């Protein structure tokens, strides 16, 4: 690979990383809901002692930054794969 292509690869990688970093800083602390899990648990207080139950719901989430980083890595891998295929 010649020097021009290497500098182009570096520019593309830096641009992609900068874009992901910029997006990630705006959504830090947010998360993406993936699933809702419901389970039956004993009721609180005396009702629980008597055998009554209630439903507890839990939302399973993924951090947005992790999803963005994974998408960036997959995108860059596809880019490099296509570039390698074109060179062969």
CSV table of C-alpha atoms in Angstrom, one decimal:
chain,number,residue,atom,x,y,z
A,1,UNK,CA,0.0,0.0,0.0
A,2,UNK,CA,1.4,3.4,-0.9
A,3,UNK,CA,1.7,6.4,1.4
A,4,UNK,CA,-1.3,8.2,-0.1
A,5,UNK,CA,-3.7,5.3,0.7
A,6,UNK,CA,-2.3,5.0,4.2
A,7,UNK,CA,-2.9,8.7,4.9
A,8,UNK,CA,-6.4,8.3,3.5
A,9,UNK,CA,-7.1,5.4,5.8
A,10,UNK,CA,-5.8,7.5,8.7
A,11,UNK,CA,-8.1,10.4,7.8
A,12,UNK,CA,-11.1,8.1,7.4
A,13,UNK,CA,-10.4,6.5,10.8
A,14,UNK,CA,-10.0,9.8,12.5
A,15,UNK,CA,-13.1,11.2,11.0
A,16,UNK,CA,-15.1,8.2,12.0
A,17,UNK,CA,-13.7,8.3,15.5
A,18,UNK,CA,-14.4,12.0,15.8
A,19,UNK,CA,-18.0,11.6,14.6
A,20,UNK,CA,-18.6,8.7,17.1
A,21,UNK,CA,-17.0,10.6,19.9
A,22,UNK,CA,-19.1,13.7,19.1
A,23,UNK,CA,-22.3,11.8,19.1
A,24,UNK,CA,-21.4,9.8,22.2
A,25,UNK,CA,-20.7,12.9,24.3
A,26,UNK,CA,-24.2,14.2,23.5
A,27,UNK,CA,-25.9,11.0,24.6
A,28,UNK,CA,-23.8,10.0,27.6
A,29,UNK,CA,-26.0,8.7,30.4
A,30,UNK,CA,-28.9,7.6,28.1
A,31,UNK,CA,-29.7,4.1,27.3
A,32,UNK,CA,-31.7,2.0,24.8
A,33,UNK,CA,-34.4,-0.3,26.2
A,34,UNK,CA,-34.0,-3.8,24.9
A,35,UNK,CA,-36.5,-5.9,26.7
A,36,UNK,CA,-39.2,-5.8,29.4
A,37,UNK,CA,-39.1,-8.6,31.9
A,38,UNK,CA,-42.2,-9.3,34.2
A,39,UNK,CA,-42.0,-11.6,37.1
A,40,UNK,CA,-44.4,-12.5,39.9
A,41,UNK,CA,-43.2,-11.7,43.4
A,42,UNK,CA,-44.7,-11.8,46.9
A,43,UNK,CA,-46.8,-8.7,47.8
A,44,UNK,CA,-45.4,-6.4,50.5
A,45,UNK,CA,-46.6,-6.3,54.0
A,46,UNK,CA,-49.2,-8.7,55.5
A,47,UNK,CA,-50.6,-9.5,52.1
A,48,UNK,CA,-47.3,-11.2,51.2
A,49,UNK,CA,-47.5,-13.3,54.5
A,50,UNK,CA,-51.0,-14.4,53.4
A,51,UNK,CA,-49.7,-15.6,50.0
A,52,UNK,CA,-50.8,-12.7,47.8
A,53,UNK,CA,-48.5,-11.8,44.9
A,54,UNK,CA,-47.9,-8.9,42.6
A,55,UNK,CA,-46.1,-8.4,39.3
A,56,UNK,CA,-42.7,-6.7,39.2
A,57,UNK,CA,-41.6,-5.2,35.8
A,58,UNK,CA,-38.0,-4.6,35.0
A,59,UNK,CA,-36.7,-2.8,31.8
A,60,UNK,CA,-33.4,-4.2,30.4
A,61,UNK,CA,-31.3,-1.5,28.8
A,62,UNK,CA,-28.1,-1.1,26.9
A,63,UNK,CA,-25.9,2.1,27.2
A,64,UNK,CA,-26.1,4.2,24.0
A,65,UNK,CA,-22.4,4.8,23.9
A,66,UNK,CA,-21.7,1.0,23.7
A,67,UNK,CA,-24.2,0.6,20.8
A,68,UNK,CA,-22.6,3.5,18.9
A,69,UNK,CA,-19.1,2.2,19.4
A,70,UNK,CA,-20.1,-1.2,18.2
A,71,UNK,CA,-21.8,0.3,15.1
A,72,UNK,CA,-18.7,2.3,14.3
A,73,UNK,CA,-16.5,-0.8,14.6
A,74,UNK,CA,-18.8,-2.8,12.4
A,75,UNK,CA,-18.9,0.0,9.8
A,76,UNK,CA,-15.2,0.4,9.8
A,77,UNK,CA,-14.8,-3.4,9.4
A,78,UNK,CA,-17.1,-3.4,6.4
A,79,UNK,CA,-15.2,-0.5,4.9
A,80,UNK,CA,-11.9,-2.3,5.3
A,81,UNK,CA,-13.3,-5.5,4.0
A,82,UNK,CA,-14.7,-3.8,0.8
A,83,UNK,CA,-11.4,-2.0,0.3
A,84,UNK,CA,-9.5,-5.3,0.6
A,85,UNK,CA,-11.9,-7.0,-1.8
A,86,UNK,CA,-11.4,-4.2,-4.4
A,87,UNK,CA,-7.6,-4.5,-4.2
A,88,UNK,CA,-7.7,-8.3,-5.0
